[in-house]
CSV table of C-alpha atoms and ligand atoms in Angstrom, one decimal:
chain,number,residue,atom,x,y,z
A,1,MET,CA,0.0,0.0,0.1
A,2,THR,CA,1.3,3.5,-0.8
A,3,ARG,CA,1.9,5.9,2.0
A,4,THR,CA,-0.6,8.8,2.5
A,5,LEU,CA,1.1,11.9,1.1
A,6,ARG,CA,1.3,14.9,3.4
A,7,SER,CA,0.8,18.4,2.2
A,8,ALA,CA,1.7,21.9,3.5
A,9,ILE,CA,-0.6,24.6,2.2
A,10,VAL,CA,0.9,28.1,2.2
A,11,GLY,CA,-1.8,30.8,1.8
A,12,THR,CA,-5.2,30.8,3.4
A,13,GLY,CA,-7.4,32.5,0.8
A,14,PHE,CA,-9.5,31.3,-2.1
A,15,MET,CA,-6.9,29.0,-3.5
A,16,GLY,CA,-5.7,27.7,-0.1
A,17,ASP,CA,-9.3,26.5,0.5
A,18,VAL,CA,-9.5,24.9,-3.0
A,19,HIS,CA,-6.2,23.1,-2.5
A,20,ALA,CA,-7.1,21.9,0.9
A,21,ARG,CA,-10.3,20.3,-0.3
A,22,ALA,CA,-8.5,18.7,-3.3
A,23,VAL,CA,-5.8,17.2,-1.1
A,24,ARG,CA,-8.4,15.6,1.2
A,25,ALA,CA,-10.5,14.4,-1.7
A,26,ALA,CA,-7.4,13.0,-3.5
A,27,GLY,CA,-6.6,10.9,-0.3
A,28,GLY,CA,-3.8,13.1,1.1
A,29,THR,CA,-3.4,14.7,4.5
A,30,VAL,CA,-3.2,18.4,5.1
A,31,ALA,CA,-0.3,18.3,7.6
A,32,CYS,CA,-0.1,22.1,8.1
A,33,VAL,CA,-1.1,25.4,6.9
A,34,ALA,CA,0.7,28.7,6.8
A,35,GLY,CA,-0.7,32.2,6.4
A,36,SER,CA,0.5,35.7,6.3
A,37,SER,CA,0.4,35.6,10.1
A,38,ALA,CA,0.2,32.9,12.8
A,39,GLU,CA,-3.2,34.0,13.7
A,40,ARG,CA,-4.5,33.7,10.1
A,41,ALA,CA,-2.9,30.1,9.9
A,42,GLU,CA,-4.7,29.1,13.2
A,43,ALA,CA,-8.0,30.4,11.9
A,44,ALA,CA,-7.6,28.4,8.6
A,45,ALA,CA,-6.4,25.2,10.2
A,46,GLY,CA,-9.8,24.1,11.3
A,47,ARG,CA,-11.4,25.1,7.9
A,48,PHE,CA,-8.7,23.2,6.0
A,49,ALA,CA,-8.9,20.0,8.4
A,50,ALA,CA,-5.1,20.6,8.9
A,51,GLU,CA,-3.2,18.8,11.6
A,52,ARG,CA,-1.6,22.0,12.7
A,53,ALA,CA,-1.0,25.7,12.0
A,54,ALA,CA,2.6,26.5,11.1
A,55,ALA,CA,4.2,29.5,12.6
A,56,SER,CA,5.5,30.7,9.2
A,57,ALA,CA,5.7,29.8,5.5
A,58,ALA,CA,9.3,28.6,6.0
A,59,ASP,CA,8.3,26.4,8.9
A,60,ALA,CA,5.5,24.7,6.9
A,61,ILE,CA,7.7,24.3,3.8
A,62,THR,CA,10.7,22.8,5.5
A,63,ALA,CA,8.8,20.7,8.0
A,64,ALA,CA,10.2,17.1,8.1
A,65,ASP,CA,6.8,15.4,7.9
A,66,VAL,CA,5.7,17.3,4.7
A,67,ASP,CA,6.1,15.7,1.2
A,68,LEU,CA,4.3,18.2,-1.0
A,69,VAL,CA,4.2,22.0,-0.8
A,70,HIS,CA,1.1,23.9,-2.2
A,71,ILE,CA,2.0,27.6,-2.8
A,72,CYS,CA,-1.3,29.6,-2.8
A,73,THR,CA,0.0,33.1,-2.0
A,74,PRO,CA,0.1,36.3,-4.1
A,75,ASN,CA,2.2,36.1,-7.2
A,76,ALA,CA,5.2,38.1,-6.1
A,77,SER,CA,6.0,35.5,-3.3
A,78,HIS,CA,6.0,32.5,-5.6
A,79,ARG,CA,9.6,32.4,-6.6
A,80,GLU,CA,11.1,32.7,-3.1
A,81,LEU,CA,8.6,30.1,-1.6
A,82,ALA,CA,9.1,27.7,-4.5
A,83,GLU,CA,12.9,28.0,-4.2
A,84,LEU,CA,12.7,27.2,-0.5
A,85,ALA,CA,10.5,24.2,-1.1
A,86,ILE,CA,12.9,22.9,-3.9
A,87,ALA,CA,15.9,23.4,-1.7
A,88,ALA,CA,14.2,21.4,1.1
A,89,GLY,CA,13.6,18.5,-1.4
A,90,LYS,CA,9.8,18.8,-1.4
A,91,HIS,CA,7.5,18.3,-4.3
A,92,VAL,CA,5.8,21.5,-5.3
A,93,ILE,CA,2.4,22.7,-6.7
A,94,CYS,CA,2.8,26.4,-7.3
A,95,GLU,CA,-0.1,28.6,-8.3
A,96,LYS,CA,0.1,30.5,-11.6
A,97,PRO,CA,1.7,32.7,-12.5
A,98,LEU,CA,4.7,30.6,-11.5
A,99,ALA,CA,6.7,33.8,-11.0
A,100,LEU,CA,6.7,37.4,-12.3
A,101,SER,CA,9.2,37.1,-15.3
A,102,SER,CA,10.4,34.4,-17.7
A,103,GLY,CA,13.8,34.8,-16.2
A,104,ASP,CA,12.5,33.7,-12.8
A,105,THR,CA,10.3,31.0,-14.1
A,106,GLY,CA,13.2,29.5,-16.2
A,107,ALA,CA,15.4,29.5,-13.0
A,108,LEU,CA,12.6,27.7,-11.0
A,109,LEU,CA,12.2,25.2,-13.8
A,110,ALA,CA,15.9,24.4,-14.0
A,111,ALA,CA,16.2,24.2,-10.2
A,112,ALA,CA,13.2,21.9,-9.9
A,113,ASP,CA,14.4,19.5,-12.6
A,114,ARG,CA,18.0,19.4,-11.0
A,115,ALA,CA,16.4,18.5,-7.6
A,116,GLY,CA,14.3,15.7,-9.3
A,117,ILE,CA,11.1,16.7,-7.6
A,118,VAL,CA,7.6,16.5,-9.0
A,119,HIS,CA,6.3,20.0,-9.9
A,120,ALA,CA,3.0,21.3,-11.1
A,121,VAL,CA,1.3,24.6,-11.9
A,122,PRO,CA,-2.5,24.6,-11.6
A,123,PHE,CA,-3.7,25.2,-15.2
A,124,ALA,CA,-6.7,23.4,-13.8
A,125,TYR,CA,-9.1,23.8,-16.7
A,126,ARG,CA,-7.0,21.0,-18.4
A,127,PHE,CA,-8.8,18.6,-16.0
A,128,TYR,CA,-12.3,19.0,-17.3
A,129,SER,CA,-13.3,15.7,-19.0
A,130,THR,CA,-14.7,17.6,-22.0
A,131,VAL,CA,-11.4,19.4,-22.5
A,132,ARG,CA,-9.7,16.0,-22.7
A,133,THR,CA,-12.4,14.9,-25.3
A,134,ALA,CA,-11.7,18.0,-27.4
A,135,ARG,CA,-7.9,17.4,-27.2
A,136,ALA,CA,-8.4,13.7,-28.2
A,137,ARG,CA,-10.6,14.7,-31.2
A,138,VAL,CA,-7.9,17.2,-32.4
A,139,ALA,CA,-5.0,14.8,-31.7
A,140,GLY,CA,-6.9,11.9,-33.5
A,141,GLY,CA,-7.3,14.0,-36.6
A,142,TYR,CA,-11.1,14.1,-36.3
A,143,ALA,CA,-11.2,17.9,-36.3
A,144,GLY,CA,-9.0,18.1,-39.4
A,145,ALA,CA,-6.4,20.8,-39.8
A,146,ILE,CA,-6.9,23.6,-37.3
A,147,ARG,CA,-7.2,27.0,-38.9
A,148,LEU,CA,-8.6,29.2,-36.1
A,149,LEU,CA,-8.4,29.5,-32.3
A,150,HIS,CA,-10.4,32.1,-30.7
A,151,GLY,CA,-12.3,32.9,-27.5
A,152,THR,CA,-12.7,34.9,-24.3
A,153,TYR,CA,-11.9,34.9,-20.7
A,154,LEU,CA,-14.2,37.5,-19.1
A,155,GLN,CA,-15.0,38.4,-15.5
A,156,ASP,CA,-16.7,41.3,-13.8
A,157,TRP,CA,-15.4,41.3,-10.2
A,158,LEU,CA,-13.3,44.5,-10.8
A,159,ARG,CA,-15.9,46.4,-12.9
A,160,ASP,CA,-16.5,48.9,-10.2
A,161,ASP,CA,-13.7,51.5,-9.5
A,162,THR,CA,-14.1,51.0,-5.7
A,163,ALA,CA,-13.2,47.4,-6.1
A,164,SER,CA,-9.5,46.6,-5.5
A,165,ASN,CA,-7.3,43.6,-4.7
A,166,TRP,CA,-3.6,42.8,-4.3
A,167,ARG,CA,-3.6,41.8,-8.0
A,168,VAL,CA,-4.1,45.5,-8.9
A,169,ASP,CA,-0.6,46.3,-7.5
A,170,PRO,CA,2.2,45.4,-9.9
A,171,ALA,CA,4.6,44.8,-6.9
A,172,LEU,CA,2.3,42.0,-5.7
A,173,GLY,CA,0.6,40.7,-8.8
A,174,GLY,CA,3.1,41.5,-11.6
A,175,ARG,CA,3.1,44.1,-14.3
A,176,THR,CA,0.1,42.7,-16.1
A,177,ARG,CA,-3.0,41.8,-14.2
A,178,VAL,CA,-5.6,40.5,-16.7
A,179,PHE,CA,-3.3,38.7,-19.0
A,180,GLY,CA,-1.1,37.4,-16.1
A,181,ASP,CA,-4.1,36.3,-14.0
A,182,ILE,CA,-6.6,34.9,-16.6
A,183,GLY,CA,-5.0,35.3,-20.0
A,184,VAL,CA,-2.4,32.6,-19.2
A,185,HIS,CA,-5.2,30.1,-18.5
A,186,TRP,CA,-6.8,30.8,-21.9
A,187,CYS,CA,-3.5,30.4,-23.8
A,188,ASP,CA,-2.6,27.3,-21.9
A,189,LEU,CA,-5.9,25.7,-22.7
A,190,ALA,CA,-5.8,26.8,-26.3
A,191,GLU,CA,-2.3,25.3,-26.8
A,192,PHE,CA,-3.2,22.2,-24.8
A,193,VAL,CA,-6.3,21.4,-26.8
A,194,SER,CA,-4.9,22.3,-30.3
A,195,GLY,CA,-1.3,21.1,-29.9
A,196,HIS,CA,-0.3,24.4,-31.6
A,197,CYS,CA,2.1,26.9,-30.1
A,198,ILE,CA,1.6,30.7,-30.4
A,199,THR,CA,4.6,32.1,-32.2
A,200,ARG,CA,3.7,35.7,-33.0
A,201,LEU,CA,1.3,38.1,-31.3
A,202,ASP,CA,0.0,41.6,-31.1
A,203,ALA,CA,-1.5,42.8,-27.8
A,204,GLN,CA,-3.5,45.8,-26.7
A,205,PHE,CA,-4.2,46.9,-23.0
A,206,LEU,CA,-7.1,49.1,-21.7
A,207,THR,CA,-7.2,50.4,-18.2
A,208,ALA,CA,-10.8,51.3,-17.5
A,209,HIS,CA,-10.2,52.7,-14.1
A,210,PRO,CA,-6.9,54.6,-13.7
A,211,GLU,CA,-7.6,54.9,-9.9
A,212,ARG,CA,-9.2,52.3,-7.6
A,213,GLY,CA,-10.3,51.8,-4.0
A,214,PRO,CA,-12.7,53.2,-1.5
A,215,ARG,CA,-13.3,57.0,-1.8
A,216,GLU,CA,-11.1,57.7,1.2
A,217,ASP,CA,-8.1,55.6,-0.1
A,218,ARG,CA,-7.8,56.0,-3.8
A,219,ARG,CA,-4.7,54.4,-5.4
A,220,ARG,CA,-3.2,54.8,-8.9
A,221,VAL,CA,-3.6,51.7,-11.1
A,222,ASP,CA,-0.8,50.6,-13.4
A,223,THR,CA,-2.3,47.3,-14.5
A,224,GLU,CA,-4.8,46.7,-17.3
A,225,ASP,CA,-8.5,45.9,-17.0
A,226,CYS,CA,-9.0,44.6,-20.6
A,227,VAL,CA,-6.7,42.9,-23.1
A,228,THR,CA,-7.0,41.9,-26.7
A,229,VAL,CA,-4.4,39.6,-28.4
A,230,THR,CA,-4.3,38.4,-32.0
A,231,PHE,CA,-1.8,35.7,-32.8
A,232,ARG,CA,-0.3,33.2,-35.2
A,233,THR,CA,0.7,29.6,-34.4
A,234,ASP,CA,3.6,27.3,-35.4
A,235,ARG,CA,1.2,25.1,-37.4
A,236,GLY,CA,-0.4,27.8,-39.6
A,237,ALA,CA,-3.4,28.8,-37.5
A,238,ILE,CA,-4.4,32.3,-36.5
A,239,GLY,CA,-6.4,33.5,-33.6
A,240,THR,CA,-7.7,36.1,-31.1
A,241,VAL,CA,-8.6,36.2,-27.5
A,242,VAL,CA,-10.5,39.0,-25.6
A,243,LEU,CA,-9.8,39.1,-21.8
A,244,SER,CA,-11.4,41.4,-19.2
A,245,GLN,CA,-12.0,41.8,-15.5
A,246,VAL,CA,-14.7,44.5,-16.0
A,247,SER,CA,-17.1,42.8,-18.3
A,248,THR,CA,-20.4,43.3,-16.5
A,249,GLY,CA,-22.4,40.1,-16.0
A,250,HIS,CA,-19.6,37.8,-17.1
A,251,LYS,CA,-18.4,35.8,-13.9
A,252,ASN,CA,-15.8,33.4,-15.2
A,253,ARG,CA,-16.4,33.1,-18.9
A,254,LEU,CA,-13.6,31.1,-20.3
A,255,TRP,CA,-14.8,30.1,-23.8
A,256,LEU,CA,-12.6,28.5,-26.4
A,257,SER,CA,-13.4,27.6,-30.1
A,258,VAL,CA,-10.9,25.4,-32.0
A,259,GLU,CA,-11.9,25.3,-35.6
A,260,GLY,CA,-10.6,22.7,-38.0
A,261,ASP,CA,-11.5,21.7,-41.6
A,262,ALA,CA,-13.7,18.8,-40.3
A,263,GLN,CA,-15.1,20.0,-36.9
A,264,SER,CA,-15.2,23.1,-34.7
A,265,LEU,CA,-15.0,22.4,-31.0
A,266,VAL,CA,-16.2,24.7,-28.3
A,267,PHE,CA,-15.5,24.4,-24.6
A,268,ASP,CA,-17.4,26.8,-22.2
A,269,GLN,CA,-16.0,26.7,-18.7
A,270,GLU,CA,-19.4,27.8,-17.2
A,271,ASN,CA,-21.1,24.9,-18.9
A,272,PRO,CA,-18.3,22.2,-18.8
A,273,GLU,CA,-20.5,19.1,-18.8
A,274,THR,CA,-21.0,19.4,-22.6
A,275,LEU,CA,-18.6,19.9,-25.6
A,276,TRP,CA,-20.2,21.6,-28.6
A,277,ALA,CA,-19.0,20.0,-31.9
A,278,GLY,CA,-19.9,21.7,-35.1
A,279,LEU,CA,-19.7,19.5,-38.3
A,280,HIS,CA,-20.6,20.5,-41.9
A,281,ASP,CA,-24.0,18.6,-41.8
A,282,ARG,CA,-24.8,18.6,-38.1
A,283,VAL,CA,-24.1,19.9,-34.6
A,284,GLU,CA,-23.3,17.5,-31.7
A,285,LEU,CA,-23.7,18.3,-28.1
A,286,VAL,CA,-21.2,15.8,-26.6
A,287,PRO,CA,-21.9,15.0,-22.9
A,288,ARG,CA,-19.0,14.4,-20.6
A,289,ALA,CA,-18.0,10.7,-20.7
A,290,ALA,CA,-20.2,10.0,-23.7
A,291,GLY,CA,-19.5,6.4,-24.5
A,292,ASP,CA,-15.8,6.7,-23.3
A,293,PRO,CA,-15.4,7.8,-19.7
A,294,ASN,CA,-11.8,9.0,-18.9
A,295,ARG,CA,-10.0,9.3,-15.6
A,296,TYR,CA,-11.5,12.7,-15.0
A,297,ASP,CA,-15.1,11.4,-14.9
A,298,VAL,CA,-15.6,10.7,-11.2
A,299,VAL,CA,-19.5,10.6,-11.1
A,300,PRO,CA,-21.8,9.4,-13.8
A,301,VAL,CA,-22.8,11.8,-16.5
A,302,GLY,CA,-26.0,13.8,-15.5
A,303,HIS,CA,-24.4,14.5,-12.1
A,304,PRO,CA,-22.5,17.8,-12.8
A,305,GLN,CA,-18.8,18.0,-11.9
A,306,GLY,CA,-17.0,21.3,-11.8
A,307,TYR,CA,-14.1,23.4,-10.8
A,308,GLN,CA,-13.3,21.8,-7.6
A,309,GLU,CA,-13.1,18.4,-9.1
A,310,CYS,CA,-10.5,19.8,-11.6
A,311,PHE,CA,-8.2,20.6,-8.6
A,312,THR,CA,-8.8,17.2,-7.1
A,313,ALA,CA,-7.8,15.6,-10.3
A,314,LEU,CA,-4.7,17.7,-10.6
A,315,VAL,CA,-3.6,16.8,-7.0
A,316,ARG,CA,-4.4,13.2,-7.7
A,317,ASP,CA,-2.2,13.2,-10.8
A,318,VAL,CA,0.6,14.9,-8.8
A,319,HIS,CA,0.3,12.2,-6.2
A,320,ASP,CA,0.6,9.5,-9.0
A,321,ALA,CA,3.6,11.3,-10.4
A,322,ILE,CA,5.2,11.2,-7.0
A,323,GLY,CA,4.5,7.5,-7.1
A,324,GLY,CA,6.4,7.2,-10.4
A,325,ALA,CA,3.6,7.5,-13.0
A,326,VAL,CA,3.7,9.9,-15.9
A,327,PRO,CA,0.1,11.3,-16.0
A,328,ASP,CA,-0.7,12.7,-19.4
A,329,GLY,CA,-1.2,16.4,-19.5
A,330,LEU,CA,0.0,17.3,-16.1
A,331,PRO,CA,0.9,21.0,-16.3
A,332,THR,CA,4.4,21.4,-14.8
A,333,PHE,CA,6.9,24.3,-14.3
A,334,ALA,CA,7.7,23.9,-17.9
A,335,ASP,CA,4.1,25.0,-18.7
A,336,GLY,CA,4.4,27.8,-16.0
A,337,HIS,CA,7.5,29.0,-17.8
A,338,ARG,CA,5.8,28.9,-21.2
A,339,ALA,CA,3.1,31.0,-19.7
A,340,ALA,CA,5.7,33.6,-18.5
A,341,VAL,CA,7.3,33.7,-21.9
A,342,LEU,CA,3.9,34.6,-23.5
A,343,THR,CA,3.3,37.1,-20.7
A,344,ASP,CA,6.6,38.8,-21.4
A,345,ALA,CA,5.6,39.0,-25.1
A,346,VAL,CA,2.2,40.4,-24.4
A,347,VAL,CA,3.5,43.1,-22.2
A,348,ARG,CA,6.2,44.0,-24.7
A,349,SER,CA,3.7,44.1,-27.6
A,350,ALA,CA,1.1,46.1,-25.7
A,351,THR,CA,3.7,48.7,-24.3
A,352,THR,CA,5.6,49.1,-27.7
A,353,GLY,CA,2.7,48.8,-30.1
A,354,THR,CA,4.6,46.2,-32.2
A,355,SER,CA,4.2,42.5,-33.1
A,356,VAL,CA,6.4,40.2,-31.0
A,357,ASP,CA,7.9,36.9,-32.1
A,358,ILE,CA,8.0,34.0,-29.5
A,359,GLY,CA,10.2,31.0,-29.5
A,360,PRO,CA,8.8,27.5,-28.8
B,1,NAD,N1,-5.3,28.1,-10.8
B,1,NAD,C1,-6.4,28.9,-10.6
B,1,NAD,O1,-7.4,28.5,-11.2
B,1,NAD,C2,-6.3,30.0,-9.7
B,1,NAD,C3,-7.4,30.7,-9.3
B,1,NAD,C4,-7.3,31.8,-8.5
B,1,NAD,C5,-6.1,32.2,-8.0
B,1,NAD,N2,-5.0,31.5,-8.3
B,1,NAD,C6,-3.7,31.9,-7.9
B,1,NAD,O2,-3.6,31.6,-6.5
B,1,NAD,C7,-2.7,32.5,-5.8
B,1,NAD,C8,-3.6,33.0,-4.6
B,1,NAD,O3,-4.7,33.6,-5.1
B,1,NAD,P1,-6.1,33.7,-4.2
B,1,NAD,O4,-7.2,34.1,-5.1
B,1,NAD,O5,-6.2,32.5,-3.3
B,1,NAD,O6,-5.7,35.0,-3.3
B,1,NAD,P2,-6.2,35.4,-1.9
B,1,NAD,O7,-6.0,36.8,-1.7
B,1,NAD,O8,-7.6,34.9,-1.7
B,1,NAD,O9,-5.3,34.6,-0.9
B,1,NAD,C9,-3.9,34.8,-0.7
B,1,NAD,C10,-3.6,34.4,0.7
B,1,NAD,O10,-2.1,34.4,0.8
B,1,NAD,C11,-1.8,34.9,2.1
B,1,NAD,N3,-0.4,35.4,2.1
B,1,NAD,C12,0.1,36.5,1.6
B,1,NAD,N4,1.4,36.5,1.6
B,1,NAD,C13,1.8,35.3,2.3
B,1,NAD,C14,3.0,34.8,2.7
B,1,NAD,N5,4.2,35.4,2.4
B,1,NAD,N6,3.0,33.6,3.3
B,1,NAD,C15,1.8,33.0,3.6
B,1,NAD,N7,0.7,33.4,3.2
B,1,NAD,C16,0.6,34.6,2.6
B,1,NAD,C17,-2.9,36.0,2.4
B,1,NAD,O11,-3.0,36.2,3.8
B,1,NAD,C18,-4.1,35.3,1.8
B,1,NAD,O12,-4.8,34.5,2.7
B,1,NAD,C19,-2.4,33.6,-6.8
B,1,NAD,O13,-1.1,33.4,-7.4
B,1,NAD,C20,-3.4,33.4,-8.0
B,1,NAD,O14,-3.0,33.9,-9.3
B,1,NAD,C21,-5.1,30.5,-9.2
C-alpha cells in the first residue's frame, strides 16, 4: 500500500481552501497550513482540516513530515517560496503565474528539474473531462487541420472602481493583471487542446479605471482591465482572445473555439459538462463521458462535476507522479515557464505597439 502523502498549504485565501479540499479528496493529508500571520494560519487550520497551523511559511515548507508544498499566495512571493521548497527537497504545486518574469520561471524550472522533484502549476481547466475529449478529437485527426483558435476569458469582479485587490498592485501581482491572471489560463488551454504553439502576437491593453479603491483611499492603477491579443501559431493557424475583469455580468467566462476543416470544437467553462462540436452537416452536443469515460469522470454523466473536481484531479495526478507514474497532460513548471514567456511577449507588444515573435 502506498503511504498517504502529506501536504503543506501556504496561503489561506480562495486557493488555499480549494487546494485543501482537493488534497483531502485525493486521499492526502493536510499536515499544516501557513498564512500571512500565525493568527491567520490558526484560523484556517480548522477550515482546512489541517493537523496543525505552522508559525510561518518557512516552517511549513521545511517541516520534516511534509512531502508536498502547495503555494497559494500572491504572485510576487511564488519564486522565493518555491525555491525554499525545492531546496528542502519537497514536491511543489505552485499557483500561476509561477513567477513574475520568464527569467525567474526559467530559473525555477531548472532548479526543480535538477532537484528531481515533481512540480506542477494549476492550469486546472485542463482537468475538465470535455477538455480532454476535445484534445483527443484534435490529436486523433477528427477535427481536421486547425485554422482558427479564438475565445474569451471575461470576469466582472473589478468592474466597479471602488473594487480593489492585491492583483491591482504590480509589486504583488506583476506588471500585467488581466493577462497574467486569466489570459495565461486561456492560452494554456488553447495550446493544450490544439497542440499548436503561439509564435507571434499583437496585444492591446485598456485600463478602464486609472484609480481604484474606496473614496477615502484611492490608489493609482498601473495594471490593465482589458486585453485583446491576436496571434499566429507554429502550425499555420491564427487566432484572437479577448480578456477582461470589467465585463459586467460575465463571472468566469472562459470560452474557447478550436476550428478545423472537419469540426469546430467549443469548450465553455461555465457549462463544462457538454462539448459543442460543429460539423458541416450537423451539430453534436457531446456530454461528458459519452461512451468513453476518462479518468476525469468521477461521477456518472448527469451528475454535474465542476471546478473543484479539476483541482482534485490535478492533485491526484501529482500524487501519482510522486509514485512514479507519468500522467498525461499534467501542467508542470515547464508550462508555467511557457506562460511567463507569453506574458513577457504580451507586455512588450502592448507597451511598444509592435508585433512580437516568440520562441517555442
Ligand atoms: N489556478 C487557478 O485557477 C487560480 C485561481 C485563483 C487564484 N490563483 C492563484 O492563486 C494565488 C492566490 O490567489 P487567491 O485568489 O487565493 O488570493 P487570496 O488573496 O484569496 O489569498 C492569498 C492568501 O495568501 C496569504 N499570504 C500572503 N502572503 C503570504 C506569505 N508570504 N506567506 C503565507 N501566506 C501569505 C494571504 O493572507 C491570503 O490568505 C495567486 O497566485 C493566484 O494567481 C489560481
